Amino acid sequence: MRLVHSVAELRQALAGEDRTALVPTMGNLHAGHIALVERAQTAGCPVVASIFVNPLQFGPGEDLQHYPRTLAADCAQLENAGCDIVFAPDVTEVYPEPQTFQVQPPLADELCGAFRPGHFAGVCTVVLKLFEMVRPRYAVFGKKDYQQLFLLKAMTRQFNLDIELLECETLRAEDDLALSSRNGYLSSAERAEAPRLYAELKRVADALRSGTSNFAELEAASTDRLKQHGWQVDYLSVRSRNTLLPPTAADQEWVVLAAARLGATRLIDNIETGRATAQKPWP
Ligand code: PAF
């Protein structure tokens, strides 16, 4: 495995390769990231993992300064996973001048965007830049960051980027907590409480699947239960999987998404669901 820090070194390392699979990360890797690398390997071409803590996607007061930077440990995990190249640029390589042009995605004020102004513009902008720096044929993203994945798919389509996005299911701990770099911020009491978020999402998903259609009531009941257990809920919302907007009567496929804080740690999670269809009489 090679570790490179500049686009020039990356080009040299990739000389002769016309297809690569990119796994963009901000480092502090865990098993969920390694699953993304494994998904990338199924494309059958060299895998480039990028590690870059992108200042553009952090708002004032967020954890940019404290975001764990663990390059040596990350490289050890990536090497072990059989990753071919790690691209770890510094801030001046990615932003040699102030980034006055930015991608302005839709839904930027919805869901997480409502609580993290500028976040998705920062994500889309850096991913577009990473796409141009690495020029991959494939790029892999996890479904845990559902809104991010939704917007990156739309960006790739609408800008006609010749890159196929590969999705990866959320990896969970044994108690169903979605793996996240931010789980490391939780105290042991908070860690014990944390699986409740997904449990509430599952409860809403199950109710929808079995025919309940009062979205607002389900959202409010789950939000209340979380609050009773000490959560500060940013949102818990049923959305259309097609549009990520509040569902219309025509929508039969939904995703339930939530972001909520336990102490100082903000966790996000989601679950896809849909109306159970009648069992077909043939296999
Ligand atoms: O999901 C992340 O880790 C980041 O948002 C990404 C896609 C690497 C962009 O900085």
PDB file of C-alpha atoms and ligand atoms in Angstrom:
ATOM      1  CA  MET A   1       0.000   0.000   0.000  1.00  0.00           C
ATOM      2  CA  ARG A   2       1.259   3.489  -0.830  1.00  0.00           C
ATOM      3  CA  LEU A   3       0.592   6.614   1.182  1.00  0.00           C
ATOM      4  CA  VAL A   4       0.561   9.797  -0.915  1.00  0.00           C
ATOM      5  CA  HIS A   5      -0.165  13.364   0.095  1.00  0.00           C
ATOM      6  CA  SER A   6      -0.326  15.250  -3.215  1.00  0.00           C
ATOM      7  CA  VAL A   7      -2.207  14.914  -6.495  1.00  0.00           C
ATOM      8  CA  ALA A   8       1.156  14.716  -8.308  1.00  0.00           C
ATOM      9  CA  GLU A   9       2.222  11.703  -6.203  1.00  0.00           C
ATOM     10  CA  LEU A  10      -1.207  10.166  -6.695  1.00  0.00           C
ATOM     11  CA  ARG A  11      -0.976  10.467 -10.497  1.00  0.00           C
ATOM     12  CA  GLN A  12       2.436   8.810 -10.386  1.00  0.00           C
ATOM     13  CA  ALA A  13       1.151   6.003  -8.156  1.00  0.00           C
ATOM     14  CA  LEU A  14      -1.807   5.463 -10.500  1.00  0.00           C
ATOM     15  CA  ALA A  15       0.183   5.628 -13.751  1.00  0.00           C
ATOM     16  CA  GLY A  16      -1.239   3.146 -16.226  1.00  0.00           C
ATOM     17  CA  GLU A  17      -4.455   2.571 -14.255  1.00  0.00           C
ATOM     18  CA  ASP A  18      -7.565   3.730 -16.044  1.00  0.00           C
ATOM     19  CA  ARG A  19     -10.029   2.473 -13.412  1.00  0.00           C
ATOM     20  CA  THR A  20      -9.928   2.992  -9.667  1.00  0.00           C
ATOM     21  CA  ALA A  21     -12.463   2.801  -6.859  1.00  0.00           C
ATOM     22  CA  LEU A  22     -12.425   5.667  -4.381  1.00  0.00           C
ATOM     23  CA  VAL A  23     -13.453   5.460  -0.726  1.00  0.00           C
ATOM     24  CA  PRO A  24     -13.625   9.042   0.601  1.00  0.00           C
ATOM     25  CA  THR A  25     -13.220   9.271   4.383  1.00  0.00           C
ATOM     26  CA  MET A  26     -12.299  11.740   7.080  1.00  0.00           C
ATOM     27  CA  GLY A  27     -10.149   9.131   8.847  1.00  0.00           C
ATOM     28  CA  ASN A  28     -10.553   7.794  12.381  1.00  0.00           C
ATOM     29  CA  LEU A  29     -11.521   4.588  10.664  1.00  0.00           C
ATOM     30  CA  HIS A  30     -13.631   1.792  12.091  1.00  0.00           C
ATOM     31  CA  ALA A  31     -15.109  -1.441  10.759  1.00  0.00           C
ATOM     32  CA  GLY A  32     -17.773   0.539   8.846  1.00  0.00           C
ATOM     33  CA  HIS A  33     -15.061   2.204   6.736  1.00  0.00           C
ATOM     34  CA  ILE A  34     -13.342  -1.119   6.149  1.00  0.00           C
ATOM     35  CA  ALA A  35     -16.668  -2.460   4.835  1.00  0.00           C
ATOM     36  CA  LEU A  36     -16.597   0.437   2.317  1.00  0.00           C
ATOM     37  CA  VAL A  37     -13.101  -0.639   1.242  1.00  0.00           C
ATOM     38  CA  GLU A  38     -14.303  -4.216   0.845  1.00  0.00           C
ATOM     39  CA  ARG A  39     -17.238  -2.984  -1.255  1.00  0.00           C
ATOM     40  CA  ALA A  40     -14.766  -1.008  -3.398  1.00  0.00           C
ATOM     41  CA  GLN A  41     -12.649  -4.126  -3.894  1.00  0.00           C
ATOM     42  CA  THR A  42     -15.607  -5.883  -5.517  1.00  0.00           C
ATOM     43  CA  ALA A  43     -15.215  -3.451  -8.447  1.00  0.00           C
ATOM     44  CA  GLY A  44     -12.021  -5.312  -9.363  1.00  0.00           C
ATOM     45  CA  CYS A  45      -9.701  -2.330  -9.696  1.00  0.00           C
ATOM     46  CA  PRO A  46      -7.187  -0.579  -7.419  1.00  0.00           C
ATOM     47  CA  VAL A  47      -8.761   1.000  -4.339  1.00  0.00           C
ATOM     48  CA  VAL A  48      -7.842   4.518  -3.252  1.00  0.00           C
ATOM     49  CA  ALA A  49      -8.970   5.578   0.239  1.00  0.00           C
ATOM     50  CA  SER A  50      -8.828   9.306   0.835  1.00  0.00           C
ATOM     51  CA  ILE A  51      -8.384  10.682   4.337  1.00  0.00           C
ATOM     52  CA  PHE A  52      -9.177  14.370   4.645  1.00  0.00           C
ATOM     53  CA  VAL A  53     -10.919  16.210   7.469  1.00  0.00           C
ATOM     54  CA  ASN A  54     -12.760  18.740   5.359  1.00  0.00           C
ATOM     55  CA  PRO A  55     -13.024  22.132   7.096  1.00  0.00           C
ATOM     56  CA  LEU A  56     -15.677  23.286   4.629  1.00  0.00           C
ATOM     57  CA  GLN A  57     -18.296  20.890   6.006  1.00  0.00           C
ATOM     58  CA  PHE A  58     -17.910  21.877   9.679  1.00  0.00           C
ATOM     59  CA  GLY A  59     -19.909  24.805  11.022  1.00  0.00           C
ATOM     60  CA  PRO A  60     -18.786  27.219  13.728  1.00  0.00           C
ATOM     61  CA  GLY A  61     -18.878  25.456  17.103  1.00  0.00           C
ATOM     62  CA  GLU A  62     -18.679  21.967  15.552  1.00  0.00           C
ATOM     63  CA  ASP A  63     -15.905  19.465  16.283  1.00  0.00           C
ATOM     64  CA  LEU A  64     -13.414  20.359  13.481  1.00  0.00           C
ATOM     65  CA  GLN A  65     -10.553  21.120  15.894  1.00  0.00           C
ATOM     66  CA  HIS A  66     -11.210  18.025  17.986  1.00  0.00           C
ATOM     67  CA  TYR A  67     -12.042  15.638  15.162  1.00  0.00           C
ATOM     68  CA  PRO A  68      -9.683  12.695  15.802  1.00  0.00           C
ATOM     69  CA  ARG A  69      -6.720  12.594  13.398  1.00  0.00           C
ATOM     70  CA  THR A  70      -5.328   9.073  13.512  1.00  0.00           C
ATOM     71  CA  LEU A  71      -3.415   8.654  10.239  1.00  0.00           C
ATOM     72  CA  ALA A  72      -0.956   5.958  11.384  1.00  0.00           C
ATOM     73  CA  ALA A  73      -3.691   3.754  12.871  1.00  0.00           C
ATOM     74  CA  ASP A  74      -5.919   4.376   9.821  1.00  0.00           C
ATOM     75  CA  CYS A  75      -3.128   3.326   7.446  1.00  0.00           C
ATOM     76  CA  ALA A  76      -2.515   0.151   9.446  1.00  0.00           C
ATOM     77  CA  GLN A  77      -6.205  -0.790   9.114  1.00  0.00           C
ATOM     78  CA  LEU A  78      -6.281   0.049   5.409  1.00  0.00           C
ATOM     79  CA  GLU A  79      -3.125  -1.937   4.714  1.00  0.00           C
ATOM     80  CA  ASN A  80      -4.625  -4.873   6.564  1.00  0.00           C
ATOM     81  CA  ALA A  81      -7.786  -4.572   4.455  1.00  0.00           C
ATOM     82  CA  GLY A  82      -5.745  -4.708   1.237  1.00  0.00           C
ATOM     83  CA  CYS A  83      -6.287  -1.080   0.202  1.00  0.00           C
ATOM     84  CA  ASP A  84      -3.871  -0.067  -2.575  1.00  0.00           C
ATOM     85  CA  ILE A  85      -3.365   3.659  -2.073  1.00  0.00           C
ATOM     86  CA  VAL A  86      -4.099   6.117   0.742  1.00  0.00           C
ATOM     87  CA  PHE A  87      -4.480   9.707  -0.425  1.00  0.00           C
ATOM     88  CA  ALA A  88      -4.105  11.995   2.600  1.00  0.00           C
ATOM     89  CA  PRO A  89      -3.802  15.557   1.310  1.00  0.00           C
ATOM     90  CA  ASP A  90      -3.327  18.476   3.643  1.00  0.00           C
ATOM     91  CA  VAL A  91      -5.666  21.462   3.602  1.00  0.00           C
ATOM     92  CA  THR A  92      -3.515  23.508   1.198  1.00  0.00           C
ATOM     93  CA  GLU A  93      -3.480  20.664  -1.347  1.00  0.00           C
ATOM     94  CA  VAL A  94      -7.290  20.604  -1.423  1.00  0.00           C
ATOM     95  CA  TYR A  95      -7.854  24.326  -0.916  1.00  0.00           C
ATOM     96  CA  PRO A  96      -4.797  26.175  -2.304  1.00  0.00           C
ATOM     97  CA  GLU A  97      -6.930  29.318  -2.417  1.00  0.00           C
ATOM     98  CA  PRO A  98     -10.184  30.294  -0.693  1.00  0.00           C
ATOM     99  CA  GLN A  99     -12.952  28.095  -2.107  1.00  0.00           C
ATOM    100  CA  THR A 100     -15.203  30.838  -3.424  1.00  0.00           C
ATOM    101  CA  PHE A 101     -17.000  28.475  -5.826  1.00  0.00           C
ATOM    102  CA  GLN A 102     -19.124  25.864  -4.090  1.00  0.00           C
ATOM    103  CA  VAL A 103     -21.717  23.284  -5.043  1.00  0.00           C
ATOM    104  CA  GLN A 104     -25.103  24.432  -3.714  1.00  0.00           C
ATOM    105  CA  PRO A 105     -27.111  21.226  -3.328  1.00  0.00           C
ATOM    106  CA  PRO A 106     -30.890  21.034  -2.984  1.00  0.00           C
ATOM    107  CA  LEU A 107     -32.389  19.987   0.381  1.00  0.00           C
ATOM    108  CA  ALA A 108     -29.521  21.841   2.063  1.00  0.00           C
ATOM    109  CA  ASP A 109     -31.923  23.242   4.680  1.00  0.00           C
ATOM    110  CA  GLU A 110     -33.745  19.960   5.277  1.00  0.00           C
ATOM    111  CA  LEU A 111     -33.048  17.313   7.937  1.00  0.00           C
ATOM    112  CA  CYS A 112     -29.355  17.580   8.962  1.00  0.00           C
ATOM    113  CA  GLY A 113     -28.995  20.645   6.754  1.00  0.00           C
ATOM    114  CA  ALA A 114     -31.424  22.565   8.966  1.00  0.00           C
ATOM    115  CA  PHE A 115     -29.095  22.074  11.928  1.00  0.00           C
ATOM    116  CA  ARG A 116     -25.770  22.253  10.074  1.00  0.00           C
ATOM    117  CA  PRO A 117     -25.912  25.279   7.751  1.00  0.00           C
ATOM    118  CA  GLY A 118     -23.445  24.940   4.890  1.00  0.00           C
ATOM    119  CA  HIS A 119     -22.636  21.321   5.731  1.00  0.00           C
ATOM    120  CA  PHE A 120     -23.888  19.721   2.535  1.00  0.00           C
ATOM    121  CA  ALA A 121     -22.417  22.452   0.337  1.00  0.00           C
ATOM    122  CA  GLY A 122     -19.096  21.628   2.027  1.00  0.00           C
ATOM    123  CA  VAL A 123     -19.544  17.882   1.526  1.00  0.00           C
ATOM    124  CA  CYS A 124     -20.585  18.144  -2.138  1.00  0.00           C
ATOM    125  CA  THR A 125     -17.805  20.611  -2.903  1.00  0.00           C
ATOM    126  CA  VAL A 126     -15.053  18.483  -1.385  1.00  0.00           C
ATOM    127  CA  VAL A 127     -16.373  15.288  -2.964  1.00  0.00           C
ATOM    128  CA  LEU A 128     -16.494  16.975  -6.376  1.00  0.00           C
ATOM    129  CA  LYS A 129     -12.886  18.076  -5.825  1.00  0.00           C
ATOM    130  CA  LEU A 130     -11.824  14.592  -4.662  1.00  0.00           C
ATOM    131  CA  PHE A 131     -13.511  13.121  -7.744  1.00  0.00           C
ATOM    132  CA  GLU A 132     -11.426  15.397  -9.964  1.00  0.00           C
ATOM    133  CA  MET A 133      -8.236  14.800  -7.985  1.00  0.00           C
ATOM    134  CA  VAL A 134      -8.544  11.001  -7.972  1.00  0.00           C
ATOM    135  CA  ARG A 135     -10.619  10.571 -11.179  1.00  0.00           C
ATOM    136  CA  PRO A 136     -12.118   7.265 -10.036  1.00  0.00           C
ATOM    137  CA  ARG A 137     -14.455   5.031 -12.019  1.00  0.00           C
ATOM    138  CA  TYR A 138     -16.300   4.055  -8.827  1.00  0.00           C
ATOM    139  CA  ALA A 139     -16.834   5.750  -5.478  1.00  0.00           C
ATOM    140  CA  VAL A 140     -18.237   4.120  -2.366  1.00  0.00           C
ATOM    141  CA  PHE A 141     -20.427   5.766   0.272  1.00  0.00           C
ATOM    142  CA  GLY A 142     -22.291   4.395   3.277  1.00  0.00           C
ATOM    143  CA  LYS A 143     -26.046   4.533   3.793  1.00  0.00           C
ATOM    144  CA  LYS A 144     -25.608   5.760   7.365  1.00  0.00           C
ATOM    145  CA  ASP A 145     -25.126   9.251   5.937  1.00  0.00           C
ATOM    146  CA  TYR A 146     -28.357   8.883   3.994  1.00  0.00           C
ATOM    147  CA  GLN A 147     -28.899  12.521   3.066  1.00  0.00           C
ATOM    148  CA  GLN A 148     -25.254  12.823   2.012  1.00  0.00           C
ATOM    149  CA  LEU A 149     -25.563   9.734  -0.196  1.00  0.00           C
ATOM    150  CA  PHE A 150     -28.834  11.019  -1.689  1.00  0.00           C
ATOM    151  CA  LEU A 151     -27.261  14.389  -2.585  1.00  0.00           C
ATOM    152  CA  LEU A 152     -24.024  12.873  -3.922  1.00  0.00           C
ATOM    153  CA  LYS A 153     -26.021  10.556  -6.183  1.00  0.00           C
ATOM    154  CA  ALA A 154     -27.978  13.541  -7.501  1.00  0.00           C
ATOM    155  CA  MET A 155     -24.791  15.588  -7.959  1.00  0.00           C
ATOM    156  CA  THR A 156     -23.111  12.768  -9.887  1.00  0.00           C
ATOM    157  CA  ARG A 157     -26.143  12.384 -12.162  1.00  0.00           C
ATOM    158  CA  GLN A 158     -26.840  16.067 -12.708  1.00  0.00           C
ATOM    159  CA  PHE A 159     -23.195  16.975 -13.448  1.00  0.00           C
ATOM    160  CA  ASN A 160     -22.883  13.957 -15.778  1.00  0.00           C
ATOM    161  CA  LEU A 161     -19.911  12.618 -13.842  1.00  0.00           C
ATOM    162  CA  ASP A 162     -18.658   9.365 -15.294  1.00  0.00           C
ATOM    163  CA  ILE A 163     -18.483   7.734 -11.871  1.00  0.00           C
ATOM    164  CA  GLU A 164     -20.595   4.901 -10.568  1.00  0.00           C
ATOM    165  CA  LEU A 165     -21.566   5.305  -6.929  1.00  0.00           C
ATOM    166  CA  LEU A 166     -21.601   2.100  -4.913  1.00  0.00           C
ATOM    167  CA  GLU A 167     -23.651   2.044  -1.715  1.00  0.00           C
ATOM    168  CA  CYS A 168     -22.843   0.189   1.459  1.00  0.00           C
ATOM    169  CA  GLU A 169     -25.286  -0.838   4.186  1.00  0.00           C
ATOM    170  CA  THR A 170     -24.723   0.629   7.656  1.00  0.00           C
ATOM    171  CA  LEU A 171     -22.534  -1.524   9.859  1.00  0.00           C
ATOM    172  CA  ARG A 172     -23.862  -1.926  13.394  1.00  0.00           C
ATOM    173  CA  ALA A 173     -22.518  -3.011  16.754  1.00  0.00           C
ATOM    174  CA  GLU A 174     -24.088  -6.093  18.356  1.00  0.00           C
ATOM    175  CA  ASP A 175     -26.653  -3.894  20.102  1.00  0.00           C
ATOM    176  CA  ASP A 176     -27.546  -2.283  16.715  1.00  0.00           C
ATOM    177  CA  LEU A 177     -25.811   1.065  17.286  1.00  0.00           C
ATOM    178  CA  ALA A 178     -24.619   2.311  13.890  1.00  0.00           C
ATOM    179  CA  LEU A 179     -20.811   2.436  13.783  1.00  0.00           C
ATOM    180  CA  SER A 180     -19.570   6.020  13.683  1.00  0.00           C
ATOM    181  CA  SER A 181     -16.342   7.838  14.454  1.00  0.00           C
ATOM    182  CA  ARG A 182     -18.360   9.977  16.863  1.00  0.00           C
ATOM    183  CA  ASN A 183     -19.335   6.961  19.023  1.00  0.00           C
ATOM    184  CA  GLY A 184     -15.898   7.360  20.586  1.00  0.00           C
ATOM    185  CA  TYR A 185     -17.105  10.599  22.211  1.00  0.00           C
ATOM    186  CA  LEU A 186     -19.824   8.769  24.222  1.00  0.00           C
ATOM    187  CA  SER A 187     -19.407   8.131  27.958  1.00  0.00           C
ATOM    188  CA  SER A 188     -20.139   4.545  29.035  1.00  0.00           C
ATOM    189  CA  ALA A 189     -23.615   5.544  30.260  1.00  0.00           C
ATOM    190  CA  GLU A 190     -24.317   7.313  26.952  1.00  0.00           C
ATOM    191  CA  ARG A 191     -22.977   4.336  25.008  1.00  0.00           C
ATOM    192  CA  ALA A 192     -25.439   2.080  26.861  1.00  0.00           C
ATOM    193  CA  GLU A 193     -28.312   4.458  25.978  1.00  0.00           C
ATOM    194  CA  ALA A 194     -27.280   5.045  22.355  1.00  0.00           C
ATOM    195  CA  PRO A 195     -28.998   1.994  20.722  1.00  0.00           C
ATOM    196  CA  ARG A 196     -32.375   3.518  21.635  1.00  0.00           C
ATOM    197  CA  LEU A 197     -32.135   5.796  18.592  1.00  0.00           C
ATOM    198  CA  TYR A 198     -32.223   2.916  16.121  1.00  0.00           C
ATOM    199  CA  ALA A 199     -34.796   1.072  18.248  1.00  0.00           C
ATOM    200  CA  GLU A 200     -37.161   4.048  17.825  1.00  0.00           C
ATOM    201  CA  LEU A 201     -36.498   4.216  14.084  1.00  0.00           C
ATOM    202  CA  LYS A 202     -37.298   0.512  13.832  1.00  0.00           C
ATOM    203  CA  ARG A 203     -40.501   1.025  15.781  1.00  0.00           C
ATOM    204  CA  VAL A 204     -41.654   3.712  13.306  1.00  0.00           C
ATOM    205  CA  ALA A 205     -40.558   1.602  10.320  1.00  0.00           C
ATOM    206  CA  ASP A 206     -42.460  -1.429  11.592  1.00  0.00           C
ATOM    207  CA  ALA A 207     -45.618   0.620  12.181  1.00  0.00           C
ATOM    208  CA  LEU A 208     -45.439   2.035   8.646  1.00  0.00           C
ATOM    209  CA  ARG A 209     -44.848  -1.366   7.144  1.00  0.00           C
ATOM    210  CA  SER A 210     -47.879  -2.747   8.867  1.00  0.00           C
ATOM    211  CA  GLY A 211     -50.150  -0.026   7.552  1.00  0.00           C
ATOM    212  CA  THR A 212     -50.117   2.876  10.043  1.00  0.00           C
ATOM    213  CA  SER A 213     -50.032   6.065   8.040  1.00  0.00           C
ATOM    214  CA  ASN A 214     -50.149   8.866  10.582  1.00  0.00           C
ATOM    215  CA  PHE A 215     -46.529   9.938  10.090  1.00  0.00           C
ATOM    216  CA  ALA A 216     -46.721  12.934  12.424  1.00  0.00           C
ATOM    217  CA  GLU A 217     -48.080  10.854  15.302  1.00  0.00           C
ATOM    218  CA  LEU A 218     -45.376   8.216  14.929  1.00  0.00           C
ATOM    219  CA  GLU A 219     -42.651  10.869  14.704  1.00  0.00           C
ATOM    220  CA  ALA A 220     -43.934  12.704  17.780  1.00  0.00           C
ATOM    221  CA  ALA A 221     -44.293   9.552  19.893  1.00  0.00           C
ATOM    222  CA  SER A 222     -40.735   8.396  19.148  1.00  0.00           C
ATOM    223  CA  THR A 223     -39.337  11.895  19.693  1.00  0.00           C
ATOM    224  CA  ASP A 224     -41.057  12.066  23.080  1.00  0.00           C
ATOM    225  CA  ARG A 225     -39.727   8.688  24.157  1.00  0.00           C
ATOM    226  CA  LEU A 226     -36.183   9.726  23.216  1.00  0.00           C
ATOM    227  CA  LYS A 227     -36.561  13.006  25.110  1.00  0.00           C
ATOM    228  CA  GLN A 228     -37.770  11.109  28.184  1.00  0.00           C
ATOM    229  CA  HIS A 229     -34.485   9.208  28.098  1.00  0.00           C
ATOM    230  CA  GLY A 230     -32.348  12.345  27.981  1.00  0.00           C
ATOM    231  CA  TRP A 231     -31.956  12.830  24.218  1.00  0.00           C
ATOM    232  CA  GLN A 232     -32.084  16.222  22.548  1.00  0.00           C
ATOM    233  CA  VAL A 233     -33.753  15.435  19.251  1.00  0.00           C
ATOM    234  CA  ASP A 234     -32.866  17.564  16.222  1.00  0.00           C
ATOM    235  CA  TYR A 235     -35.354  15.690  14.051  1.00  0.00           C
ATOM    236  CA  LEU A 236     -36.982  12.318  13.622  1.00  0.00           C
ATOM    237  CA  SER A 237     -38.726  12.306  10.288  1.00  0.00           C
ATOM    238  CA  VAL A 238     -40.389   9.994   7.791  1.00  0.00           C
ATOM    239  CA  ARG A 239     -39.418  10.935   4.244  1.00  0.00           C
ATOM    240  CA  SER A 240     -40.027   9.691   0.735  1.00  0.00           C
ATOM    241  CA  ARG A 241     -37.127   7.575  -0.465  1.00  0.00           C
ATOM    242  CA  ASN A 242     -37.522   9.097  -3.939  1.00  0.00           C
ATOM    243  CA  THR A 243     -37.355  12.747  -2.973  1.00  0.00           C
ATOM    244  CA  LEU A 244     -36.250  12.875   0.664  1.00  0.00           C
ATOM    245  CA  LEU A 245     -39.175  15.268   1.139  1.00  0.00           C
ATOM    246  CA  PRO A 246     -42.192  14.615   3.395  1.00  0.00           C
ATOM    247  CA  PRO A 247     -44.097  11.768   1.733  1.00  0.00           C
ATOM    248  CA  THR A 248     -47.071  12.344  -0.507  1.00  0.00           C
ATOM    249  CA  ALA A 249     -49.953   9.883  -0.824  1.00  0.00           C
ATOM    250  CA  ALA A 250     -48.227   8.380  -3.874  1.00  0.00           C
ATOM    251  CA  ASP A 251     -45.103   7.400  -1.922  1.00  0.00           C
ATOM    252  CA  GLN A 252     -45.012   3.821  -0.700  1.00  0.00           C
ATOM    253  CA  GLU A 253     -41.298   3.643   0.022  1.00  0.00           C
ATOM    254  CA  TRP A 254     -40.016   5.640   2.933  1.00  0.00           C
ATOM    255  CA  VAL A 255     -36.933   6.231   4.978  1.00  0.00           C
ATOM    256  CA  VAL A 256     -37.099   7.206   8.627  1.00  0.00           C
ATOM    257  CA  LEU A 257     -34.206   9.440   9.588  1.00  0.00           C
ATOM    258  CA  ALA A 258     -33.106  10.938  12.873  1.00  0.00           C
ATOM    259  CA  ALA A 259     -30.408  13.078  14.400  1.00  0.00           C
ATOM    260  CA  ALA A 260     -30.253  13.462  18.148  1.00  0.00           C
ATOM    261  CA  ARG A 261     -27.768  14.364  20.824  1.00  0.00           C
ATOM    262  CA  LEU A 262     -26.725  12.425  23.866  1.00  0.00           C
ATOM    263  CA  GLY A 263     -24.796  14.908  25.956  1.00  0.00           C
ATOM    264  CA  ALA A 264     -22.419  16.615  23.544  1.00  0.00           C
ATOM    265  CA  THR A 265     -22.473  13.839  20.944  1.00  0.00           C
ATOM    266  CA  ARG A 266     -24.732  14.086  17.930  1.00  0.00           C
ATOM    267  CA  LEU A 267     -25.733  10.739  16.441  1.00  0.00           C
ATOM    268  CA  ILE A 268     -27.562  10.112  13.179  1.00  0.00           C
ATOM    269  CA  ASP A 269     -29.219   6.999  11.860  1.00  0.00           C
ATOM    270  CA  ASN A 270     -31.913   5.876   9.439  1.00  0.00           C
ATOM    271  CA  ILE A 271     -33.931   2.892   8.293  1.00  0.00           C
ATOM    272  CA  GLU A 272     -35.630   2.225   4.978  1.00  0.00           C
ATOM    273  CA  THR A 273     -39.132   0.864   4.983  1.00  0.00           C
ATOM    274  CA  GLY A 274     -42.145   0.467   2.724  1.00  0.00           C
ATOM    275  CA  ARG A 275     -45.697  -0.738   2.730  1.00  0.00           C
ATOM    276  CA  ALA A 276     -45.730  -4.539   2.987  1.00  0.00           C
ATOM    277  CA  THR A 277     -46.978  -5.878  -0.333  1.00  0.00           C
ATOM    278  CA  ALA A 278     -49.346  -8.822  -0.465  1.00  0.00           C
ATOM    279  CA  GLN A 279     -47.509 -12.123  -0.698  1.00  0.00           C
ATOM    280  CA  LYS A 280     -47.388 -13.275  -4.314  1.00  0.00           C
ATOM    281  CA  PRO A 281     -48.890 -16.751  -4.790  1.00  0.00           C
ATOM    282  CA  TRP A 282     -45.884 -17.847  -6.905  1.00  0.00           C
ATOM    283  CA  PRO A 283     -42.287 -18.284  -5.753  1.00  0.00           C
TER     284      PRO A 283
HETATM  285  O1  PAF B   1     -18.800  10.885   5.039  1.00  0.00           O
HETATM  286  C1  PAF B   1     -17.702  11.441   5.227  1.00  0.00           C
HETATM  287  O2  PAF B   1     -16.815  10.917   5.892  1.00  0.00           O
HETATM  288  C2  PAF B   1     -17.459  12.800   4.615  1.00  0.00           C
HETATM  289  O3  PAF B   1     -18.615  13.581   4.615  1.00  0.00           O
HETATM  290  C3  PAF B   1     -16.850  12.733   3.198  1.00  0.00           C
HETATM  291  C4  PAF B   1     -17.803  12.053   2.212  1.00  0.00           C
HETATM  292  C5  PAF B   1     -15.544  11.950   3.245  1.00  0.00           C
HETATM  293  C6  PAF B   1     -16.570  14.133   2.669  1.00  0.00           C
HETATM  294  O4  PAF B   1     -15.679  14.814   3.488  1.00  0.00           O
END
